[in-house]
JSON list of C-alpha atoms in Angstrom, two decimals:
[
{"chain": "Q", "resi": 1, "resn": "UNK", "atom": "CA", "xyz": [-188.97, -10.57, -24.94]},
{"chain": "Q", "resi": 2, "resn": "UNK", "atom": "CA", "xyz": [-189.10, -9.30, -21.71]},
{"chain": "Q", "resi": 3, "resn": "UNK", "atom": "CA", "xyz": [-192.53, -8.99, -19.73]},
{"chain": "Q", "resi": 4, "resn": "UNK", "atom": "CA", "xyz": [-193.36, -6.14, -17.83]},
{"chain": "Q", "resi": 5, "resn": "UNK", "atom": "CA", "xyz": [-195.97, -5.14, -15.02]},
{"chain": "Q", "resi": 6, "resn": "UNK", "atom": "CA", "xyz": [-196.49, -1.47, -14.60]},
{"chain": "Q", "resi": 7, "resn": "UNK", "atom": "CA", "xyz": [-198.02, -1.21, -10.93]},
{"chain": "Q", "resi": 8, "resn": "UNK", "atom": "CA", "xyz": [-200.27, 2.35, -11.18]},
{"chain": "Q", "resi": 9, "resn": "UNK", "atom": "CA", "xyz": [-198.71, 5.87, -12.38]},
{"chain": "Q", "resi": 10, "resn": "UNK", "atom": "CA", "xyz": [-198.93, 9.35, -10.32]},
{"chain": "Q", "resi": 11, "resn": "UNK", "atom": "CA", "xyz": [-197.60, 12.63, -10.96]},
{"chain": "Q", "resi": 12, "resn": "UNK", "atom": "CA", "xyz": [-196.43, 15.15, -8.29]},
{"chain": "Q", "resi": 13, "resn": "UNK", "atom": "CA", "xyz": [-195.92, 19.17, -10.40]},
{"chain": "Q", "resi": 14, "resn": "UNK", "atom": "CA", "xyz": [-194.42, 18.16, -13.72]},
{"chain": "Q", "resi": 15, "resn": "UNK", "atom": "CA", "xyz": [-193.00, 14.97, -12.66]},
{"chain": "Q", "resi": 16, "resn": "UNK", "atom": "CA", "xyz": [-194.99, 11.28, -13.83]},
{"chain": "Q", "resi": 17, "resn": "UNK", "atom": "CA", "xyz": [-193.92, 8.49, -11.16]},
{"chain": "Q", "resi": 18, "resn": "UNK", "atom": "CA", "xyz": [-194.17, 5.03, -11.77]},
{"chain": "Q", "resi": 19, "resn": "UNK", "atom": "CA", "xyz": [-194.34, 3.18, -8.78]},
{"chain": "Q", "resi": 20, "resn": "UNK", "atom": "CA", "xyz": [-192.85, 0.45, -9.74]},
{"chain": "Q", "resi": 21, "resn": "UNK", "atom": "CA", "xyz": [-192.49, -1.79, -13.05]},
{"chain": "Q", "resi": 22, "resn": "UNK", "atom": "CA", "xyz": [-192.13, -5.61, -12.36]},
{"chain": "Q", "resi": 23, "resn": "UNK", "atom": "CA", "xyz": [-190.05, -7.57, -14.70]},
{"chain": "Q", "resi": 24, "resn": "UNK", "atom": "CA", "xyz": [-190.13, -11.53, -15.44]},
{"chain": "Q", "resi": 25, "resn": "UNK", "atom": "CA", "xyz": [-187.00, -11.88, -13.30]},
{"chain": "Q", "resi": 26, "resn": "UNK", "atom": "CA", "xyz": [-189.01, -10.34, -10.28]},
{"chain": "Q", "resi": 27, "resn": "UNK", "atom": "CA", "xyz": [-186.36, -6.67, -10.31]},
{"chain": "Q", "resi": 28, "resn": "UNK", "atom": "CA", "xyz": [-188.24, -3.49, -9.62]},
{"chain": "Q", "resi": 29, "resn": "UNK", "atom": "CA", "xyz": [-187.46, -1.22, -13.14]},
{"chain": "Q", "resi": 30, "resn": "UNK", "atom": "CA", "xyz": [-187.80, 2.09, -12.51]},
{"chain": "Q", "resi": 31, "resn": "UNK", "atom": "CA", "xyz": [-188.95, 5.07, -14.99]},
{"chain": "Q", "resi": 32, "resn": "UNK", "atom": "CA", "xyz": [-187.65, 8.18, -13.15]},
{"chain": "Q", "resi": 33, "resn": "UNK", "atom": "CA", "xyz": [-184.32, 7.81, -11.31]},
{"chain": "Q", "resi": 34, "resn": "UNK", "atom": "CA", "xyz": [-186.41, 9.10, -8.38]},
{"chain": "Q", "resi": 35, "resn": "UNK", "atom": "CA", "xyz": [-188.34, 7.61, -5.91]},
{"chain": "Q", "resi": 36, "resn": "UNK", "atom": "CA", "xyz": [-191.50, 5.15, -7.15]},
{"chain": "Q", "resi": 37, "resn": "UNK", "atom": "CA", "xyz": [-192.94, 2.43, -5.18]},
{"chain": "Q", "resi": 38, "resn": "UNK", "atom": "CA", "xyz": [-196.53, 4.00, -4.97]},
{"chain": "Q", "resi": 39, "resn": "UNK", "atom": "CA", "xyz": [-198.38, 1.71, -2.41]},
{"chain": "Q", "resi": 40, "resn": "UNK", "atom": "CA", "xyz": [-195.66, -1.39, -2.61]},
{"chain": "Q", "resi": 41, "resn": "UNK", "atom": "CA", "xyz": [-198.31, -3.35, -4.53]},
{"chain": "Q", "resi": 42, "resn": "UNK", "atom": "CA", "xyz": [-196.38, -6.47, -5.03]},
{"chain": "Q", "resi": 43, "resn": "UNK", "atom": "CA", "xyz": [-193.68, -5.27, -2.99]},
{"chain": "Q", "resi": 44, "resn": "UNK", "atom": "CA", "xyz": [-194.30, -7.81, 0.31]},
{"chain": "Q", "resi": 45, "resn": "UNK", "atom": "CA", "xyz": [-192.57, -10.55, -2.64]},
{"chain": "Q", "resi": 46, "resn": "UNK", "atom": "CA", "xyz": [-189.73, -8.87, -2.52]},
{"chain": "Q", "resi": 47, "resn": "UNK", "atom": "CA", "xyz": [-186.67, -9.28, 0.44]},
{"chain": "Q", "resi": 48, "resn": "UNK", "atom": "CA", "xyz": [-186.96, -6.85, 2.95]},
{"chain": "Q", "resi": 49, "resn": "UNK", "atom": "CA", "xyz": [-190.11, -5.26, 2.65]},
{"chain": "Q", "resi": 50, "resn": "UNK", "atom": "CA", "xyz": [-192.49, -7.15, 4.32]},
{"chain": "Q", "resi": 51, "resn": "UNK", "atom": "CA", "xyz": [-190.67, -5.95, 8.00]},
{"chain": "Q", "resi": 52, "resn": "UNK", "atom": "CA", "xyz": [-191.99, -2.85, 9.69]},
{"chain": "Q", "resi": 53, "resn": "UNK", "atom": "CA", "xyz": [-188.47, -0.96, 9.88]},
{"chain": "Q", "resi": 54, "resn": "UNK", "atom": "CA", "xyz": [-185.81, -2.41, 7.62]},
{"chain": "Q", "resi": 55, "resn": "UNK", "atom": "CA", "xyz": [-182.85, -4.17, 9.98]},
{"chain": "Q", "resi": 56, "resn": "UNK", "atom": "CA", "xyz": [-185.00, -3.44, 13.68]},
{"chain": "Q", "resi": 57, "resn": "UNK", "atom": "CA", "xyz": [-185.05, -5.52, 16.17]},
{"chain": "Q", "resi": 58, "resn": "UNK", "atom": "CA", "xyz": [-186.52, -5.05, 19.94]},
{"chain": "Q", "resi": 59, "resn": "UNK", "atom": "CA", "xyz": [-182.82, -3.84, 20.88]},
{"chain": "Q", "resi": 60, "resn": "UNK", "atom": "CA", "xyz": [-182.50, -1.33, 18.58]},
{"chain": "Q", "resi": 61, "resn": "UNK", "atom": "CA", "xyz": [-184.85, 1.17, 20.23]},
{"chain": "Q", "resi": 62, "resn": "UNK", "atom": "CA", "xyz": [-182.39, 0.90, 23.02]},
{"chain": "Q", "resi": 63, "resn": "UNK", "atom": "CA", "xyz": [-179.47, 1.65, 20.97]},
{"chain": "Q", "resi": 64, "resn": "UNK", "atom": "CA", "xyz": [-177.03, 4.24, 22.62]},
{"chain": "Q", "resi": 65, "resn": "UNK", "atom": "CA", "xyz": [-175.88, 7.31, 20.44]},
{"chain": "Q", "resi": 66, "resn": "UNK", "atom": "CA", "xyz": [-172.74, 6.74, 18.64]},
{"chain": "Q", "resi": 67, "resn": "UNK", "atom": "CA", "xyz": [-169.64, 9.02, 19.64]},
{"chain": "Q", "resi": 68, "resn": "UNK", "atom": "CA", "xyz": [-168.13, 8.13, 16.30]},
{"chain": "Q", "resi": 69, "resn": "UNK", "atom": "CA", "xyz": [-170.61, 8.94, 13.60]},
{"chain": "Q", "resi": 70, "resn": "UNK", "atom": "CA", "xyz": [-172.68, 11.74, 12.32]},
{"chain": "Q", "resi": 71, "resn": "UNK", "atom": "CA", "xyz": [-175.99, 12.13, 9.60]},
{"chain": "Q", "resi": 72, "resn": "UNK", "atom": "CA", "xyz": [-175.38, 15.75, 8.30]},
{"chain": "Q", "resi": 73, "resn": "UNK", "atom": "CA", "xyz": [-177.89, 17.55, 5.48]},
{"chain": "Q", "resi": 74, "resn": "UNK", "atom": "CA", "xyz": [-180.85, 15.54, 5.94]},
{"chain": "Q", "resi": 75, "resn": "UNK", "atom": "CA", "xyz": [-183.89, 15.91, 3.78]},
{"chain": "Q", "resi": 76, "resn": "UNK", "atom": "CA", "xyz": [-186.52, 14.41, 2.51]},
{"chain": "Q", "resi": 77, "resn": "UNK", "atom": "CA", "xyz": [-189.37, 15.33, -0.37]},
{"chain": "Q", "resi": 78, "resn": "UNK", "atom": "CA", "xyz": [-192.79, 15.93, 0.27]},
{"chain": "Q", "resi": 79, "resn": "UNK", "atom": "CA", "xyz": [-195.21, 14.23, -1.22]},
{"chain": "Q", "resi": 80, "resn": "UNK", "atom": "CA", "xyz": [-199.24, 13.20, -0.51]},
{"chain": "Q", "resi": 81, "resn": "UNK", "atom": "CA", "xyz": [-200.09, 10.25, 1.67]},
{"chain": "Q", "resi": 82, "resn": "UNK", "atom": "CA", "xyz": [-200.00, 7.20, 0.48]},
{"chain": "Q", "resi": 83, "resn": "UNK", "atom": "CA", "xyz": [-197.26, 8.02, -1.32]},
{"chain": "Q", "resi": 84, "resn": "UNK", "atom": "CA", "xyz": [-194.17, 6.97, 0.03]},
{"chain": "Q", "resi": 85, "resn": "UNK", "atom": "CA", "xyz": [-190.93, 9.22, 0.03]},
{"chain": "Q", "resi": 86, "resn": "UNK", "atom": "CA", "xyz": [-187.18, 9.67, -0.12]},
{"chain": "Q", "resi": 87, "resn": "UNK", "atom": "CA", "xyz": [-184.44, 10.85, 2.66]},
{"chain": "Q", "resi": 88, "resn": "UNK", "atom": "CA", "xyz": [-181.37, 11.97, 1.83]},
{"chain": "Q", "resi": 89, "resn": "UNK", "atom": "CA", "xyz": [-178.20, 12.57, 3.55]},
{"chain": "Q", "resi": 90, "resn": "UNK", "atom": "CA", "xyz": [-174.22, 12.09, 4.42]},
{"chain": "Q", "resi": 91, "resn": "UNK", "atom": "CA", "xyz": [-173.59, 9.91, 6.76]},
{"chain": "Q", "resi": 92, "resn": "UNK", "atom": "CA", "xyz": [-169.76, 10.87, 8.68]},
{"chain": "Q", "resi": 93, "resn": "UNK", "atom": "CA", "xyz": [-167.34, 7.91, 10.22]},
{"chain": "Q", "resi": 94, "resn": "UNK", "atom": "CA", "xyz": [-165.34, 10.10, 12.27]},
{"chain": "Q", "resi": 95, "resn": "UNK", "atom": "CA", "xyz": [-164.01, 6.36, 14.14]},
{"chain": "Q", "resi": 96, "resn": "UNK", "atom": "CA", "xyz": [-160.79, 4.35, 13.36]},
{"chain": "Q", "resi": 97, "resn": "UNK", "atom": "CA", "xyz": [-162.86, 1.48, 12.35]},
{"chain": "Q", "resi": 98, "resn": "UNK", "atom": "CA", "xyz": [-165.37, 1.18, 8.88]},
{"chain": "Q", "resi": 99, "resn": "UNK", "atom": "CA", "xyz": [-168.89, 1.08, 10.55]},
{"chain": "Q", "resi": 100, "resn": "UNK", "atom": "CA", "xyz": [-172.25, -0.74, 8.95]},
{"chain": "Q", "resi": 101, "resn": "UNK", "atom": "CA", "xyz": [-175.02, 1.06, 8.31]},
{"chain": "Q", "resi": 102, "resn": "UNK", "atom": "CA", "xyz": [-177.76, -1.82, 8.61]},
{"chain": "Q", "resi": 103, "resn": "UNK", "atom": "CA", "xyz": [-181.29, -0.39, 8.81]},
{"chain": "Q", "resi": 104, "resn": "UNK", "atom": "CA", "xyz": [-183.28, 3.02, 9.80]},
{"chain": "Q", "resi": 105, "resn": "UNK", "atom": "CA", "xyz": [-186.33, 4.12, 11.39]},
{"chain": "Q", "resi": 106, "resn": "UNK", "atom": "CA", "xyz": [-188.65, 7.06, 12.26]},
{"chain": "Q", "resi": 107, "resn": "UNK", "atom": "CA", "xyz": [-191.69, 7.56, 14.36]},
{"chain": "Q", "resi": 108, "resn": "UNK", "atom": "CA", "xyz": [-193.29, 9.38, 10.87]},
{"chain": "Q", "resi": 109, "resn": "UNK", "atom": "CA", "xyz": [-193.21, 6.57, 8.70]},
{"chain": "Q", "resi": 110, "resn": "UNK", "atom": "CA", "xyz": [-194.26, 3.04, 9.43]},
{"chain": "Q", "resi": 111, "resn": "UNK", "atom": "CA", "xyz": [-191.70, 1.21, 7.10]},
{"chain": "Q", "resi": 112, "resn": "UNK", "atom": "CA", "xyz": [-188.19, 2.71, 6.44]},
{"chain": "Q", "resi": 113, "resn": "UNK", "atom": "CA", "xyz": [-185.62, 0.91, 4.01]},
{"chain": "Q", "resi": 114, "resn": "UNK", "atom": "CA", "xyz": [-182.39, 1.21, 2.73]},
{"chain": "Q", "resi": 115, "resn": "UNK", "atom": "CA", "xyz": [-182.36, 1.05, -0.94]},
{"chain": "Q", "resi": 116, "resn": "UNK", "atom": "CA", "xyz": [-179.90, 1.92, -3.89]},
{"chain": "Q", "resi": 117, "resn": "UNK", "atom": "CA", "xyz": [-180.90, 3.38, -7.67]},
{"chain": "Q", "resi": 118, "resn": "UNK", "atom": "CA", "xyz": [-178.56, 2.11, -10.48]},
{"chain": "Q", "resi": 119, "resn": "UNK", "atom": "CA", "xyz": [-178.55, 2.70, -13.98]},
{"chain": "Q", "resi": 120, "resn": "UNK", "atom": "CA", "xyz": [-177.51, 0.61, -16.60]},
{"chain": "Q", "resi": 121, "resn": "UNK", "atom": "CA", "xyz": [-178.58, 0.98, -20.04]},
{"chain": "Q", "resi": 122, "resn": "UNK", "atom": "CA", "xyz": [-180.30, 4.07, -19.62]},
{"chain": "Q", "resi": 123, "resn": "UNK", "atom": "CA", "xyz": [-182.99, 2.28, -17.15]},
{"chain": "Q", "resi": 124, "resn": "UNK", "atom": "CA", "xyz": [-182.65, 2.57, -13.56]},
{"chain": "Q", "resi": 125, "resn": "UNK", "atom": "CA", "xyz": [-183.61, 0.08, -11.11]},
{"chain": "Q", "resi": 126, "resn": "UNK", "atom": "CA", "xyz": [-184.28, 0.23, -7.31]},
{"chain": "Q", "resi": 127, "resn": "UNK", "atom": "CA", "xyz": [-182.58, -2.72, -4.97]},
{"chain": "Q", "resi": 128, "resn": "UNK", "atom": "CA", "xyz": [-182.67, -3.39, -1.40]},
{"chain": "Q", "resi": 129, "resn": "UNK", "atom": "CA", "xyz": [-179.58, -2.24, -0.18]},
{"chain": "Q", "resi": 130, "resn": "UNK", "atom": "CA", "xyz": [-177.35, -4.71, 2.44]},
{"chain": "Q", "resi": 131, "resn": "UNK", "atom": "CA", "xyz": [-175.13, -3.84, 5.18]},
{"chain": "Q", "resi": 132, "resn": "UNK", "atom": "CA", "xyz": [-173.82, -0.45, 3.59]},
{"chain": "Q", "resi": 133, "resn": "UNK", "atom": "CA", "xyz": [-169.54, 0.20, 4.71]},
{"chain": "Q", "resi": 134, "resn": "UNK", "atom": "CA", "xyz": [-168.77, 3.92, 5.10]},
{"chain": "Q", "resi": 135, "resn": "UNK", "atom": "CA", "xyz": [-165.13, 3.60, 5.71]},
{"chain": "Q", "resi": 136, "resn": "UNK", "atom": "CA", "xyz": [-163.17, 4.99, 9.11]},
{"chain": "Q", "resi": 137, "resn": "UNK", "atom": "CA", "xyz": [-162.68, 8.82, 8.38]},
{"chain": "Q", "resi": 138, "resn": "UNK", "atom": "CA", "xyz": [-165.13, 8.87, 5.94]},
{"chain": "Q", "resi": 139, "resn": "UNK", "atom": "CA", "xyz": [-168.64, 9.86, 4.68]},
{"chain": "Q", "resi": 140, "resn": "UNK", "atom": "CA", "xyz": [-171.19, 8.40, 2.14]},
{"chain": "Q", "resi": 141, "resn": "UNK", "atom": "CA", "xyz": [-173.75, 10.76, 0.58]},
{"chain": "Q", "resi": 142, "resn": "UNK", "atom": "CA", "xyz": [-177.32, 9.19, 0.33]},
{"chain": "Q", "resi": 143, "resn": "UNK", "atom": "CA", "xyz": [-179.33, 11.31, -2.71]},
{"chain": "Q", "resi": 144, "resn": "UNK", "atom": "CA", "xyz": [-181.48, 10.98, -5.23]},
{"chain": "Q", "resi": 145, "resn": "UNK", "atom": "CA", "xyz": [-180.11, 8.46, -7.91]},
{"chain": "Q", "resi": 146, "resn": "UNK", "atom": "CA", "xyz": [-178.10, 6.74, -5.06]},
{"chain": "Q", "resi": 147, "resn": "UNK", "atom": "CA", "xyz": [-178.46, 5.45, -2.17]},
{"chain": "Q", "resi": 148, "resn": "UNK", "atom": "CA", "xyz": [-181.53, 6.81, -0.32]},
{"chain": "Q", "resi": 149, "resn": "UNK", "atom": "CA", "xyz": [-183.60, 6.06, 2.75]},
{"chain": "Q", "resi": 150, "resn": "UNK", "atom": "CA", "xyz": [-187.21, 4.65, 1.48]},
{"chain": "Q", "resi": 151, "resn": "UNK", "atom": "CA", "xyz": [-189.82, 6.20, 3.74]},
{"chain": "Q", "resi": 152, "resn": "UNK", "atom": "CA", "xyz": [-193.34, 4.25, 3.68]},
{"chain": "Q", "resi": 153, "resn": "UNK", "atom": "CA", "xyz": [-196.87, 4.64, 5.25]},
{"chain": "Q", "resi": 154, "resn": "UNK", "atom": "CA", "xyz": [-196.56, 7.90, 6.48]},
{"chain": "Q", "resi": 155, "resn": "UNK", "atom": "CA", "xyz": [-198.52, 8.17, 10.01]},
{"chain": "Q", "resi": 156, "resn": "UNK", "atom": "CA", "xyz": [-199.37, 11.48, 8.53]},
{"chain": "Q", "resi": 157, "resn": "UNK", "atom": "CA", "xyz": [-197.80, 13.38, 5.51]},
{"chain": "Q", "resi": 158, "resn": "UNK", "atom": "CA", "xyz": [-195.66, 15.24, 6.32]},
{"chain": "Q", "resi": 159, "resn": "UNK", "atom": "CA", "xyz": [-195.45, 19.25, 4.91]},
{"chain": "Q", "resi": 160, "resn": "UNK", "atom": "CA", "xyz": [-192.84, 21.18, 3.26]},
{"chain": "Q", "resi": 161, "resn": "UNK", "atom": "CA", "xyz": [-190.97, 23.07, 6.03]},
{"chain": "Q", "resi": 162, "resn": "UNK", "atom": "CA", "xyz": [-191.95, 20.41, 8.90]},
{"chain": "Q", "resi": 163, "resn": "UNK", "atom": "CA", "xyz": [-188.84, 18.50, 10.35]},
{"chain": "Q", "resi": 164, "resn": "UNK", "atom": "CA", "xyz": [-188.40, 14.53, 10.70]},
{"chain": "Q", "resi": 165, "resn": "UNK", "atom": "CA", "xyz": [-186.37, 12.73, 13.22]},
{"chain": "Q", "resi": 166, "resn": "UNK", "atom": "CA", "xyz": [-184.32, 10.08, 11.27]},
{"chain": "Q", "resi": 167, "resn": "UNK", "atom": "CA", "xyz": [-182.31, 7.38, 12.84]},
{"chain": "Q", "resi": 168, "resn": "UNK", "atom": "CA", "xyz": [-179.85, 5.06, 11.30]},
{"chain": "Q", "resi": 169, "resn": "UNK", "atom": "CA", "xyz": [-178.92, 1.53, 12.77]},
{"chain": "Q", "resi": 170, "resn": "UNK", "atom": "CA", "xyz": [-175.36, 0.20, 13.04]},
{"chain": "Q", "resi": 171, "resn": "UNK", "atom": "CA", "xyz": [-174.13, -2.90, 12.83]},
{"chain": "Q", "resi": 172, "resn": "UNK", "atom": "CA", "xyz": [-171.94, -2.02, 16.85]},
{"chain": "Q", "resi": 173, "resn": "UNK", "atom": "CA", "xyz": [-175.56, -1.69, 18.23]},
{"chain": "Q", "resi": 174, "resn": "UNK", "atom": "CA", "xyz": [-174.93, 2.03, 17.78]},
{"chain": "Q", "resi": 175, "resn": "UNK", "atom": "CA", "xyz": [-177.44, 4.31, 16.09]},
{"chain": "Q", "resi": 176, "resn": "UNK", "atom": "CA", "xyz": [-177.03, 8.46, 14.63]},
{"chain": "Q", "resi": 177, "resn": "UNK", "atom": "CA", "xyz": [-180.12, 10.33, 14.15]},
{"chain": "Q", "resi": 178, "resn": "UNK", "atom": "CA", "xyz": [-180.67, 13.69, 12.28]},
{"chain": "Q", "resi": 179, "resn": "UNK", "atom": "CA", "xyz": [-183.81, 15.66, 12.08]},
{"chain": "Q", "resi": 180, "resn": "UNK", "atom": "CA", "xyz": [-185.06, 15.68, 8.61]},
{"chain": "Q", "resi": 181, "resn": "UNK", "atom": "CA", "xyz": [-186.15, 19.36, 7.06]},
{"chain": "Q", "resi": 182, "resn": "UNK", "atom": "CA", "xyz": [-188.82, 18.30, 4.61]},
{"chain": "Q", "resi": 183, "resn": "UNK", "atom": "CA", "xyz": [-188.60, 20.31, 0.89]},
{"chain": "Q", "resi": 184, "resn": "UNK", "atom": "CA", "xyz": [-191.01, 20.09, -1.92]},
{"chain": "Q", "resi": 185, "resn": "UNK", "atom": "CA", "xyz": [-191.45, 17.18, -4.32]},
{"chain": "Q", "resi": 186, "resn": "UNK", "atom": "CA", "xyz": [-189.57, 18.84, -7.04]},
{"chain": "Q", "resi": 187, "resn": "UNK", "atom": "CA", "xyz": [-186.56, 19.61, -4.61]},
{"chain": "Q", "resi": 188, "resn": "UNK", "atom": "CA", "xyz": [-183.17, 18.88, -5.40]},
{"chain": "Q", "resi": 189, "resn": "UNK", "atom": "CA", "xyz": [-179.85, 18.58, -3.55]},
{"chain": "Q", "resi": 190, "resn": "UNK", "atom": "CA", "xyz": [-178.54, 21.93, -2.13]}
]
């Protein structure tokens, strides 16, 4: 039998969040293929999410604008403070070489991550992502059920219509940014 901690419950219109379920084997279980980490209770356990900006270091607010890659269609859902959100977007390799995305940040938020929803057996579940390979001439589309930027402590909420600078981190010491338009919580992609 497997045990199960639901962390707290919210709903945003019509939608119920759970943000986040905690099972024996220490995986976040998710209840809406969404976004749902609430206030991270019991999330500083878990890889990754005890750092400020997921992969940041001191040189990465130095980090020259690549010439090779490009963050197209960014979004991201709002929702009330505390409540932490997702960003969504395609990230272009227009280079000869497969590229890394390894981290993001943004003045808005105090903690940004890279995660990735799965399903499998009708349950999905929300994982750190890694490194993340978007392949010379190609794109990868971050969205909702997928991968997705996880946007934390909000310096101030922000409101449907505002935009939100967004930069990702590459593993070349490169970085991309796009500016963010922010929809409603019950948005979907266009």
């Amino acid at each position: 039998m497997r045990k199960m901690l639901i962390a707290g419950l919210f709903v945003a219109g019509s939608l119920l969040f759970v943000p986040a379920a905690f099972s024996a084997t220490g995986s976040v279980l998710l209840a809406q293929a969404g976004h749902a980490h609430g206030d991270g209770a019991g999330m500083q356990a878990m890889p990754g999410h005890g750092s400020m900006q997921h992969g940041m270091s001191s040189e990465d607010s130095n980090a020259k604008v690549s010439d090779t890659v490009e963050v197209t269609g960014c979004w991201i859902r709002a929702l009330p403070a505390p409540a932490p959100s997702g960003g969504y977007f395609v990230v272009h390799n227009h280079g000869k070489q497969a590229i890394k995305l390894t981290g993001a940040r943004s003045a808005t938020y105090g903690m940004v991550m890279l995660h990735k929803t799965t399903e499998k057996n009708g349950m999905s579940s929300m994982s750190e992502a890694g490194d993340i390979t978007i392949p010379a001439g190609g794109s990868l589309e971050f969205k909702p059920g997928g991968y997705h930027a996880m946007l934390e402590d909000a310096t101030q909420a922000p409101k449907v219509g505002d935009a939100v600078t967004l930069d990702l981190l590459f593993d070349d010491g490169t970085k991309a940014s796009a500016q963010c338009e922010v929809r409603p919580a019950n948005a979907r992609v266009k």
